Tab-separated table of C-alpha atoms in Angstrom:
chain	number	residue	atom	x	y	z
A	1	MET	CA	-28.299	3.420	7.451
A	2	ASP	CA	-26.421	6.639	8.171
A	3	ARG	CA	-25.799	5.458	11.741
A	4	ILE	CA	-24.071	2.188	12.631
A	5	VAL	CA	-23.574	0.942	16.194
A	6	ILE	CA	-20.967	-1.772	16.756
A	7	ASP	CA	-21.415	-3.317	20.213
A	8	GLY	CA	-19.509	-5.932	22.193
A	9	ALA	CA	-16.262	-6.092	20.218
A	10	HIS	CA	-12.744	-6.049	21.602
A	11	VAL	CA	-11.919	-2.556	20.328
A	12	VAL	CA	-8.253	-1.816	19.599
A	13	THR	CA	-8.006	1.912	18.985
A	14	VAL	CA	-4.245	1.750	18.159
A	15	SER	CA	-3.973	5.181	19.774
A	16	GLY	CA	-3.276	3.620	23.164
A	17	GLN	CA	-6.560	2.193	24.442
A	18	GLU	CA	-8.287	-1.169	24.166
A	19	HIS	CA	-11.886	-1.816	25.189
A	20	PRO	CA	-12.876	-5.466	25.743
A	21	GLY	CA	-16.606	-5.639	25.096
A	22	GLY	CA	-16.516	-2.061	23.882
A	23	HIS	CA	-18.460	-0.053	21.339
A	24	VAL	CA	-18.023	2.259	18.371
A	25	VAL	CA	-20.703	4.476	16.849
A	26	VAL	CA	-20.495	5.708	13.265
A	27	GLU	CA	-22.604	8.516	11.821
A	28	GLY	CA	-22.249	9.125	8.121
A	29	ASN	CA	-18.558	8.748	7.334
A	30	ARG	CA	-17.256	9.657	10.812
A	31	ILE	CA	-16.707	7.907	14.126
A	32	THR	CA	-18.712	9.713	16.799
A	33	SER	CA	-18.240	7.535	19.884
A	34	VAL	CA	-15.681	5.003	21.142
A	35	GLY	CA	-15.557	3.461	24.582
A	36	PRO	CA	-15.944	0.570	27.002
A	37	GLY	CA	-19.190	-1.301	27.508
A	38	PRO	CA	-22.363	-1.020	25.443
A	39	ALA	CA	-23.041	2.024	23.297
A	40	PRO	CA	-25.436	4.652	24.601
A	41	ARG	CA	-29.026	3.926	23.588
A	42	GLU	CA	-29.637	5.203	20.076
A	43	ASP	CA	-32.890	6.847	19.022
A	44	GLY	CA	-33.919	6.990	15.412
A	45	PRO	CA	-32.947	4.732	12.529
A	46	HIS	CA	-29.669	2.890	12.952
A	47	ARG	CA	-28.030	-0.458	12.286
A	48	ARG	CA	-26.824	-2.290	15.379
A	49	ILE	CA	-24.140	-4.972	15.013
A	50	ASP	CA	-23.709	-7.484	17.852
A	51	ALA	CA	-19.933	-7.884	17.643
A	52	ALA	CA	-19.414	-10.310	20.535
A	53	GLY	CA	-16.532	-12.614	19.643
A	54	CYS	CA	-15.036	-10.051	17.286
A	55	LEU	CA	-11.992	-7.794	17.242
A	56	LEU	CA	-12.439	-4.259	15.889
A	57	THR	CA	-9.390	-2.496	14.462
A	58	PRO	CA	-8.769	0.462	12.204
A	59	GLY	CA	-8.769	-0.501	8.550
A	60	LEU	CA	-5.333	-1.512	7.318
A	61	VAL	CA	-3.393	0.934	5.135
A	62	ASN	CA	-1.363	-0.385	2.190
A	63	THR	CA	1.565	1.917	1.387
A	64	HIS	CA	3.037	0.213	-1.708
A	65	HIS	CA	1.558	-1.719	-4.605
A	66	HIS	CA	1.626	-2.197	-8.384
A	67	LEU	CA	-1.989	-3.077	-9.048
A	68	TYR	CA	-1.704	-3.959	-12.741
A	69	GLN	CA	0.623	-6.813	-11.771
A	70	TRP	CA	-2.381	-8.779	-10.505
A	71	VAL	CA	-2.834	-10.053	-14.069
A	72	THR	CA	0.850	-11.046	-14.416
A	73	ARG	CA	1.242	-13.280	-11.365
A	74	GLY	CA	3.208	-16.508	-11.175
A	75	LEU	CA	6.028	-15.606	-13.581
A	76	ALA	CA	9.790	-15.793	-12.856
A	77	VAL	CA	9.019	-17.321	-9.472
A	78	ASP	CA	12.614	-18.293	-8.664
A	79	ALA	CA	14.367	-15.178	-9.985
A	80	THR	CA	16.299	-12.277	-8.469
A	81	LEU	CA	14.762	-8.817	-8.734
A	82	PHE	CA	16.721	-7.805	-11.833
A	83	GLU	CA	16.043	-11.196	-13.500
A	84	TRP	CA	12.379	-10.920	-12.550
A	85	LEU	CA	12.111	-7.405	-14.003
A	86	THR	CA	13.841	-8.444	-17.221
A	87	THR	CA	11.332	-11.288	-17.616
A	88	LEU	CA	8.257	-9.211	-16.762
A	89	TYR	CA	8.918	-5.959	-18.636
A	90	PRO	CA	8.022	-7.464	-22.052
A	91	VAL	CA	4.719	-8.670	-20.573
A	92	TRP	CA	3.978	-5.324	-18.941
A	93	ALA	CA	4.711	-3.559	-22.235
A	94	GLY	CA	1.377	-4.932	-23.460
A	95	ILE	CA	-0.867	-3.449	-20.757
A	96	ASP	CA	-3.718	-1.115	-21.666
A	97	GLU	CA	-6.704	0.505	-19.929
A	98	ASP	CA	-8.688	-2.721	-19.839
A	99	ALA	CA	-5.797	-4.749	-18.411
A	100	VAL	CA	-5.058	-2.143	-15.748
A	101	HIS	CA	-8.711	-1.721	-14.756
A	102	THR	CA	-9.161	-5.486	-14.557
A	103	GLY	CA	-5.977	-6.083	-12.586
A	104	ALA	CA	-6.624	-3.184	-10.234
A	105	THR	CA	-10.156	-4.430	-9.539
A	106	GLY	CA	-8.867	-7.896	-8.655
A	107	ALA	CA	-6.005	-6.621	-6.511
A	108	LEU	CA	-8.082	-4.034	-4.644
A	109	ALA	CA	-10.892	-6.502	-3.941
A	110	THR	CA	-8.326	-8.934	-2.542
A	111	LEU	CA	-6.865	-6.174	-0.376
A	112	ALA	CA	-10.334	-5.344	0.945
A	113	LEU	CA	-10.899	-9.001	1.854
A	114	SER	CA	-7.627	-8.833	3.843
A	115	GLY	CA	-8.824	-5.865	5.931
A	116	ALA	CA	-7.418	-2.950	3.910
A	117	THR	CA	-9.478	0.215	3.655
A	118	THR	CA	-6.824	2.430	2.015
A	119	SER	CA	-4.276	1.585	-0.655
A	120	THR	CA	-1.682	3.442	-2.605
A	121	ASP	CA	-0.394	2.331	-6.009
A	122	HIS	CA	2.908	2.949	-7.777
A	123	HIS	CA	2.118	2.894	-11.485
A	124	TYR	CA	5.120	3.658	-13.651
A	125	VAL	CA	4.650	1.588	-16.835
A	126	PHE	CA	2.994	3.668	-19.552
A	127	PRO	CA	3.178	1.970	-22.978
A	128	ARG	CA	2.664	4.484	-25.759
A	129	ALA	CA	-0.648	2.994	-26.932
A	130	GLY	CA	-1.909	2.083	-23.462
A	131	GLY	CA	-4.487	4.821	-22.982
A	132	ASP	CA	-5.501	6.405	-19.674
A	133	LEU	CA	-3.934	3.913	-17.295
A	134	LEU	CA	-4.054	6.061	-14.164
A	135	GLY	CA	-7.719	6.819	-14.741
A	136	ALA	CA	-8.389	3.109	-15.265
A	137	GLU	CA	-7.141	2.188	-11.798
A	138	ILE	CA	-8.848	5.143	-10.143
A	139	ARG	CA	-12.150	3.971	-11.613
A	140	ALA	CA	-11.398	0.477	-10.303
A	141	ALA	CA	-10.844	1.813	-6.779
A	142	ALA	CA	-14.157	3.681	-6.920
A	143	ARG	CA	-15.859	0.484	-8.081
A	144	VAL	CA	-14.356	-1.611	-5.267
A	145	GLY	CA	-14.885	1.161	-2.707
A	146	LEU	CA	-11.422	1.700	-1.201
A	147	ARG	CA	-9.762	4.977	-0.278
A	148	PHE	CA	-7.043	5.379	-2.896
A	149	HIS	CA	-3.648	7.097	-3.145
A	150	PRO	CA	-2.323	6.294	-6.643
A	151	THR	CA	1.012	7.711	-7.686
A	152	ARG	CA	1.888	8.939	-11.144
A	153	GLY	CA	5.095	7.012	-11.666
A	154	SER	CA	7.615	7.290	-14.471
A	155	MET	CA	10.660	5.784	-16.152
A	156	ASN	CA	12.897	7.709	-18.563
A	157	LEU	CA	16.164	5.755	-18.376
A	158	GLY	CA	15.821	2.935	-20.894
A	159	ARG	CA	18.191	0.106	-21.685
A	160	SER	CA	19.911	2.017	-24.470
A	161	ALA	CA	20.874	4.724	-21.950
A	162	GLY	CA	22.178	2.291	-19.317
A	163	GLY	CA	18.916	1.703	-17.440
A	164	LEU	CA	17.074	-1.556	-16.844
A	165	PRO	CA	13.672	-1.151	-18.578
A	166	PRO	CA	13.255	-1.642	-22.337
A	167	ASP	CA	13.072	1.578	-24.329
A	168	GLU	CA	9.448	0.987	-25.395
A	169	VAL	CA	8.126	1.528	-21.861
A	170	VAL	CA	10.090	4.684	-20.948
A	171	GLU	CA	8.911	8.267	-21.449
A	172	ASP	CA	10.508	11.593	-22.256
A	173	HIS	CA	11.489	13.832	-19.308
A	174	ASP	CA	9.201	16.720	-20.261
A	175	ALA	CA	6.320	14.399	-21.101
A	176	VAL	CA	6.562	12.876	-17.614
A	177	LEU	CA	6.370	16.265	-15.909
A	178	THR	CA	3.435	17.349	-18.071
A	179	ALA	CA	1.553	14.120	-17.363
A	180	SER	CA	2.365	14.361	-13.653
A	181	ALA	CA	0.965	17.887	-13.389
A	182	LYS	CA	-2.144	16.810	-15.316
A	183	ALA	CA	-2.701	13.840	-12.993
A	184	VAL	CA	-2.684	16.128	-9.973
A	185	ALA	CA	-5.005	18.625	-11.658
A	186	ASP	CA	-7.433	15.912	-12.774
A	187	TRP	CA	-7.583	13.658	-9.732
A	188	HIS	CA	-5.982	14.993	-6.536
A	189	ASP	CA	-8.426	15.875	-3.749
A	190	PRO	CA	-6.872	17.721	-0.776
A	191	ALA	CA	-10.117	17.629	1.255
A	192	PRO	CA	-9.934	15.976	4.721
A	193	ASP	CA	-12.262	13.117	3.694
A	194	ALA	CA	-10.726	12.625	0.244
A	195	MET	CA	-11.168	9.256	-1.438
A	196	VAL	CA	-8.434	9.970	-4.022
A	197	ARG	CA	-5.076	11.686	-3.612
A	198	ILE	CA	-2.169	11.720	-6.047
A	199	ALA	CA	1.583	11.551	-5.435
A	200	LEU	CA	4.489	11.683	-7.895
A	201	ALA	CA	6.695	8.615	-8.109
A	202	PRO	CA	9.684	8.195	-10.443
A	203	CYS	CA	10.369	4.477	-10.390
A	204	SER	CA	13.910	3.921	-9.096
A	205	PRO	CA	17.552	5.039	-9.433
A	206	PHE	CA	18.152	2.447	-12.179
A	207	SER	CA	15.187	3.486	-14.356
A	208	VAL	CA	15.027	7.284	-13.943
A	209	THR	CA	17.590	10.039	-14.503
A	210	GLY	CA	18.744	12.237	-11.651
A	211	GLU	CA	17.321	15.231	-13.511
A	212	LEU	CA	13.835	13.722	-13.518
A	213	MET	CA	14.129	12.807	-9.832
A	214	ARG	CA	15.081	16.384	-8.955
A	215	ASP	CA	12.464	18.002	-11.195
A	216	SER	CA	9.704	15.670	-9.974
A	217	ALA	CA	10.512	16.642	-6.384
A	218	GLY	CA	10.292	20.304	-7.274
A	219	LEU	CA	6.988	19.832	-9.091
A	220	ALA	CA	5.453	17.801	-6.266
A	221	ARG	CA	6.343	20.447	-3.710
A	222	GLU	CA	5.033	23.190	-5.957
A	223	LEU	CA	1.719	21.321	-6.280
A	224	GLY	CA	1.545	20.258	-2.628
A	225	VAL	CA	1.602	16.477	-3.166
A	226	ARG	CA	3.811	13.700	-1.819
A	227	LEU	CA	6.765	11.831	-3.345
A	228	HIS	CA	7.405	8.104	-3.612
A	229	THR	CA	10.021	5.782	-5.124
A	230	HIS	CA	11.722	2.420	-4.690
A	231	LEU	CA	15.001	2.585	-2.789
A	232	ALA	CA	17.701	0.174	-1.630
A	233	GLU	CA	15.651	-2.914	-2.367
A	234	THR	CA	18.517	-5.206	-3.406
A	235	ALA	CA	22.274	-5.505	-3.266
A	236	ASP	CA	22.262	-5.112	-7.079
A	237	GLU	CA	20.830	-1.615	-6.668
A	238	GLU	CA	23.501	-0.777	-4.119
A	239	ASP	CA	26.184	-1.882	-6.615
A	240	PHE	CA	24.504	0.054	-9.442
A	241	CYS	CA	24.426	3.316	-7.448
A	242	ARG	CA	27.995	3.001	-6.199
A	243	GLU	CA	29.283	2.283	-9.710
A	244	ARG	CA	27.211	4.921	-11.511
A	245	PHE	CA	26.899	7.684	-8.884
A	246	GLY	CA	29.713	6.960	-6.457
A	247	CYS	CA	27.443	6.712	-3.410
A	248	THR	CA	24.728	4.639	-1.734
A	249	PRO	CA	21.130	4.802	-2.982
A	250	THR	CA	20.072	6.758	0.106
A	251	ARG	CA	22.813	9.368	-0.301
A	252	TYR	CA	21.946	9.667	-4.005
A	253	ALA	CA	18.266	10.260	-3.184
A	254	ALA	CA	19.072	12.734	-0.401
A	255	ASP	CA	21.342	14.751	-2.679
A	256	LEU	CA	18.452	15.074	-5.145
A	257	GLY	CA	16.085	16.456	-2.489
A	258	TRP	CA	14.363	13.153	-1.801
A	259	THR	CA	14.116	13.104	1.998
A	260	GLY	CA	11.621	14.637	4.396
A	261	PRO	CA	8.119	14.059	5.772
A	262	ASP	CA	6.568	14.395	2.291
A	263	VAL	CA	8.655	11.496	0.919
A	264	TRP	CA	8.274	7.749	1.351
A	265	PHE	CA	10.504	4.971	0.045
A	266	ALA	CA	9.512	1.397	-0.723
A	267	HIS	CA	11.639	-1.439	0.689
A	268	THR	CA	14.889	0.140	2.048
A	269	VAL	CA	16.330	-3.307	2.713
A	270	HIS	CA	20.009	-2.501	2.172
A	271	LEU	CA	20.788	0.440	4.459
A	272	ASP	CA	23.979	1.223	6.313
A	273	ASP	CA	23.916	3.080	9.622
A	274	ASP	CA	24.310	6.468	7.923
A	275	ALA	CA	21.304	5.755	5.703
A	276	VAL	CA	19.165	4.761	8.705
A	277	ALA	CA	20.191	7.958	10.492
A	278	THR	CA	19.435	10.114	7.429
A	279	ILE	CA	15.986	8.617	6.925
A	280	GLY	CA	15.174	8.829	10.618
A	281	SER	CA	16.396	12.376	11.203
A	282	THR	CA	14.417	13.703	8.236
A	283	GLY	CA	11.184	11.910	9.164
A	284	THR	CA	11.094	10.184	5.788
A	285	GLY	CA	8.512	7.439	5.337
A	286	ILE	CA	9.093	3.758	4.626
A	287	ALA	CA	6.820	1.167	2.996
A	288	HIS	CA	8.042	-2.113	4.483
A	289	CYS	CA	7.117	-5.043	2.195
A	290	PRO	CA	8.297	-8.199	3.986
A	291	THR	CA	6.544	-10.799	1.813
A	292	SER	CA	7.791	-9.417	-1.494
A	293	ASN	CA	11.291	-8.955	-0.090
A	294	GLY	CA	11.240	-12.600	0.951
A	295	ARG	CA	9.760	-13.829	-2.338
A	296	LEU	CA	12.509	-12.093	-4.348
A	297	GLY	CA	15.252	-12.930	-1.850
A	298	ALA	CA	16.023	-9.251	-1.356
A	299	GLY	CA	16.622	-9.478	2.390
A	300	ILE	CA	15.028	-8.100	5.559
A	301	ALA	CA	14.597	-4.380	6.189
A	302	ARG	CA	15.957	-2.873	9.404
A	303	VAL	CA	12.520	-1.961	10.711
A	304	ARG	CA	13.476	-1.836	14.393
A	305	ASP	CA	16.412	0.465	13.664
A	306	LEU	CA	14.332	2.674	11.360
A	307	VAL	CA	11.521	3.101	13.885
A	308	ASP	CA	14.002	3.852	16.672
A	309	ALA	CA	15.759	6.399	14.439
A	310	GLY	CA	12.511	8.326	13.863
A	311	ALA	CA	11.479	7.054	10.428
A	312	VAL	CA	7.750	6.829	9.679
A	313	VAL	CA	7.123	3.170	8.835
A	314	GLY	CA	4.068	1.564	7.254
A	315	LEU	CA	3.448	-1.746	5.504
A	316	GLY	CA	2.928	-2.646	1.862
A	317	VAL	CA	2.115	-5.778	-0.096
A	318	ASP	CA	4.117	-4.661	-3.170
A	319	GLY	CA	3.077	-5.721	-6.657
A	320	ALA	CA	1.095	-8.909	-7.070
A	321	ALA	CA	3.748	-10.329	-9.403
A	322	SER	CA	6.085	-10.518	-6.379
A	323	ASN	CA	3.415	-11.271	-3.757
A	324	GLU	CA	0.791	-13.443	-5.354
A	325	GLY	CA	-1.363	-13.425	-2.220
A	326	THR	CA	-1.683	-9.649	-1.708
A	327	SER	CA	-2.954	-9.985	1.876
A	328	LEU	CA	-2.203	-6.954	4.000
A	329	VAL	CA	-3.075	-8.663	7.279
A	330	GLU	CA	-0.404	-11.248	6.460
A	331	GLU	CA	2.124	-8.410	6.030
A	332	VAL	CA	1.460	-7.489	9.664
A	333	LYS	CA	2.334	-11.050	10.677
A	334	HIS	CA	5.351	-11.252	8.389
A	335	ALA	CA	6.670	-7.937	9.703
A	336	VAL	CA	6.739	-9.495	13.176
A	337	LEU	CA	8.317	-12.752	12.039
A	338	PHE	CA	10.980	-11.162	9.838
A	339	ALA	CA	11.969	-8.640	12.525
A	340	ARG	CA	12.248	-11.374	15.154
A	341	ALA	CA	14.156	-13.691	12.806
A	342	VAL	CA	17.058	-11.233	12.798
A	343	GLY	CA	16.516	-9.300	16.036
A	344	GLY	CA	15.065	-11.724	18.578
A	345	PRO	CA	11.590	-12.066	20.132
A	346	ARG	CA	11.362	-8.459	21.291
A	347	ALA	CA	12.379	-6.888	17.971
A	348	LEU	CA	8.745	-6.093	17.093
A	349	GLY	CA	5.664	-6.568	19.264
A	350	VAL	CA	2.274	-7.660	17.940
A	351	ARG	CA	0.619	-4.341	18.812
A	352	GLU	CA	3.503	-2.432	17.334
A	353	ALA	CA	3.133	-4.390	14.091
A	354	LEU	CA	-0.612	-3.688	14.002
A	355	ARG	CA	0.192	-0.020	14.500
A	356	LEU	CA	2.571	-0.128	11.513
A	357	GLY	CA	-0.229	-1.589	9.396
A	358	THR	CA	-2.741	1.067	10.449
A	359	LEU	CA	-1.607	4.360	11.967
A	360	GLY	CA	1.938	3.945	10.634
A	361	GLY	CA	0.637	3.621	7.090
A	362	ALA	CA	-1.675	6.579	7.601
A	363	ARG	CA	1.296	8.681	8.713
A	364	VAL	CA	3.300	7.588	5.659
A	365	LEU	CA	0.486	8.901	3.446
A	366	GLY	CA	-0.061	12.061	5.473
A	367	ARG	CA	-3.536	10.939	6.606
A	368	ASP	CA	-2.973	10.193	10.299
A	369	ALA	CA	-5.279	13.032	11.370
A	370	GLU	CA	-8.116	11.325	9.502
A	371	ILE	CA	-7.538	7.537	9.424
A	372	GLY	CA	-5.395	4.841	11.031
A	373	SER	CA	-6.867	4.791	14.552
A	374	ILE	CA	-10.314	4.527	16.130
A	375	GLU	CA	-11.070	7.937	17.606
A	376	PRO	CA	-14.111	10.241	17.590
A	377	GLY	CA	-13.960	12.586	14.630
A	378	LYS	CA	-11.883	10.284	12.445
A	379	LEU	CA	-13.155	8.728	9.252
A	380	ALA	CA	-15.076	5.471	9.649
A	381	ASP	CA	-12.566	3.106	8.032
A	382	LEU	CA	-12.899	-0.003	10.214
A	383	ALA	CA	-12.242	-3.754	10.104
A	384	LEU	CA	-14.277	-6.179	12.238
A	385	TRP	CA	-12.656	-9.618	12.558
A	386	ARG	CA	-14.243	-12.859	13.800
A	387	ILE	CA	-11.918	-14.370	16.419
A	388	ASP	CA	-14.346	-16.763	18.142
A	389	GLY	CA	-13.914	-19.707	15.760
A	390	LEU	CA	-11.701	-22.777	15.798
A	391	GLY	CA	-8.603	-20.942	14.594
A	392	HIS	CA	-8.695	-18.127	17.150
A	393	GLY	CA	-11.261	-18.675	19.897
A	394	ASP	CA	-8.844	-19.995	22.516
A	395	VAL	CA	-5.989	-17.552	21.792
A	396	ALA	CA	-5.557	-15.628	25.046
A	397	ASP	CA	-4.652	-12.283	23.459
A	398	PRO	CA	-7.119	-11.021	20.799
A	399	VAL	CA	-4.427	-8.948	19.069
A	400	ALA	CA	-2.101	-11.943	18.936
A	401	ALA	CA	-4.967	-13.949	17.450
A	402	LEU	CA	-5.123	-11.477	14.569
A	403	VAL	CA	-1.398	-10.856	14.112
A	404	LEU	CA	0.124	-14.283	14.765
A	405	GLY	CA	-2.721	-16.598	13.824
A	406	ALA	CA	-4.102	-17.424	10.405
A	407	PRO	CA	-6.010	-14.497	8.850
A	408	PRO	CA	-9.373	-14.531	10.648
A	409	PRO	CA	-12.722	-14.196	8.871
A	410	LEU	CA	-13.591	-10.595	8.115
A	411	ARG	CA	-17.100	-9.927	9.338
A	412	LEU	CA	-17.330	-6.299	8.229
A	413	LEU	CA	-15.176	-3.745	6.461
A	414	LEU	CA	-16.327	-0.124	6.470
A	415	VAL	CA	-14.727	2.473	4.204
A	416	ASP	CA	-15.935	6.027	4.676
A	417	GLY	CA	-18.803	4.560	6.699
A	418	ARG	CA	-19.977	2.268	3.866
A	419	PRO	CA	-19.860	-1.556	3.972
A	420	VAL	CA	-17.393	-2.946	1.417
A	421	VAL	CA	-17.078	-6.477	2.873
A	422	GLU	CA	-19.697	-8.342	4.920
A	423	ASP	CA	-19.268	-11.868	6.272
A	424	GLY	CA	-16.213	-12.479	4.097
A	425	ARG	CA	-17.885	-11.443	0.828
A	426	MET	CA	-17.450	-8.310	-1.251
A	427	CYS	CA	-20.484	-6.009	-1.279
A	428	THR	CA	-19.341	-4.030	-4.309
A	429	VAL	CA	-18.033	-6.448	-6.976
A	430	ASP	CA	-18.686	-10.036	-8.046
A	431	THR	CA	-15.366	-11.706	-7.229
A	432	GLU	CA	-16.039	-14.771	-9.409
A	433	GLU	CA	-16.676	-12.548	-12.406
A	434	VAL	CA	-13.565	-10.478	-11.634
A	435	ALA	CA	-11.432	-13.623	-11.264
A	436	ALA	CA	-12.565	-14.981	-14.638
A	437	ARG	CA	-11.817	-11.703	-16.366
A	438	CYS	CA	-8.380	-11.465	-14.681
A	439	ALA	CA	-7.495	-14.927	-16.002
A	440	GLU	CA	-8.460	-13.909	-19.544
A	441	VAL	CA	-6.323	-10.785	-19.402
A	442	HIS	CA	-3.368	-12.720	-17.949
A	443	HIS	CA	-3.402	-15.226	-20.808
A	444	ASP	CA	-3.753	-12.445	-23.398
A	445	LEU	CA	-0.761	-10.515	-22.009
A	446	VAL	CA	1.485	-13.568	-21.805
A	447	ALA	CA	0.536	-14.634	-25.348
A	448	LYS	CA	1.162	-11.110	-26.663
A	449	ALA	CA	4.627	-11.090	-25.107
A	450	GLY	CA	5.459	-14.416	-26.715
């Protein structure tokens, strides 16, 4: 049906209003009505959903991922970041189009089942014989049905030049820029209802030269796309930048032109007060990845300080090799728990955390005029959660039930007005078939790496 009426849900718009027993009407791919009480009587064909006992939120927005890692999970589980990377790079050197498409399908389907309607991806490993890896994950996103913001990543500072990655997975400076421009030309859609947008994303200060960072920023701004990289994830990175560049990671990035509302950083765990002020004053975006940061022992990002300083903060699951669960709704919960663990019970509220996972993420990706809140005229990217069961039915606050409780059953996920999940099951892919294929690819990659 082109028209869907959701009636009787507790509607959390995230833009400031909540409607217990409220309604939302969707026509095509847009929200046309939001409000308290039942929806106005609809004439003509439509699908009506009795959403009593449910919570309706905007779809969650994932601002950092490495989708191919879905088929390399469970390795180096007790390692530091640099140890983990050293272990995984030889495995990742074997990826190809099939591995990336398979891993991306598994990871994106899992994200959808956790309430995500939009995801980015930071793909920076391009083995020479790998094929069209960016195209492989874009096709996977279309198959699963999520709105997708992949980034054309890069590494050109191999081990022989003092970087961390092995030489066989790094690229030449000029080749990176050529491939980046081609990715934008081939895939980027600037339209307001775009399902695919591209950003440029050199990997990190310890895997990319300063020249490539600077030139990528110039190219992105020339082409009108956004910029993304890892920054200040671990104390090791802080030591690397101070030893090699004589400054903090944030100062290094700022000196290369990497701050501003068109830039977002992943992690930013190790920031001093000057770094927080720089990121905040420039309106730079942050992808906060609490689960991955905990899994790798990287630390806890200063989310409260960043938000108060003016930074644009969203949430990310990070790569599935450092967050084997890949549940975005759990990142909302972990953002609350991590912030309160270091800052006390008022460091981050449950509604504030939900806002980070929805409208905050949309702002990070430059899509807050179109997604991230439930308002007439916005795109119909919505998550309908069952909160009337044993795990949630007697929780006094419906938002707390979602954020602090166990992940509730997902009754419906709409992306661009189309059902992607219904009653906890994918509408678009056979998850058992995808899981079996992911296991095959995992074993092949590990065997190939020896």
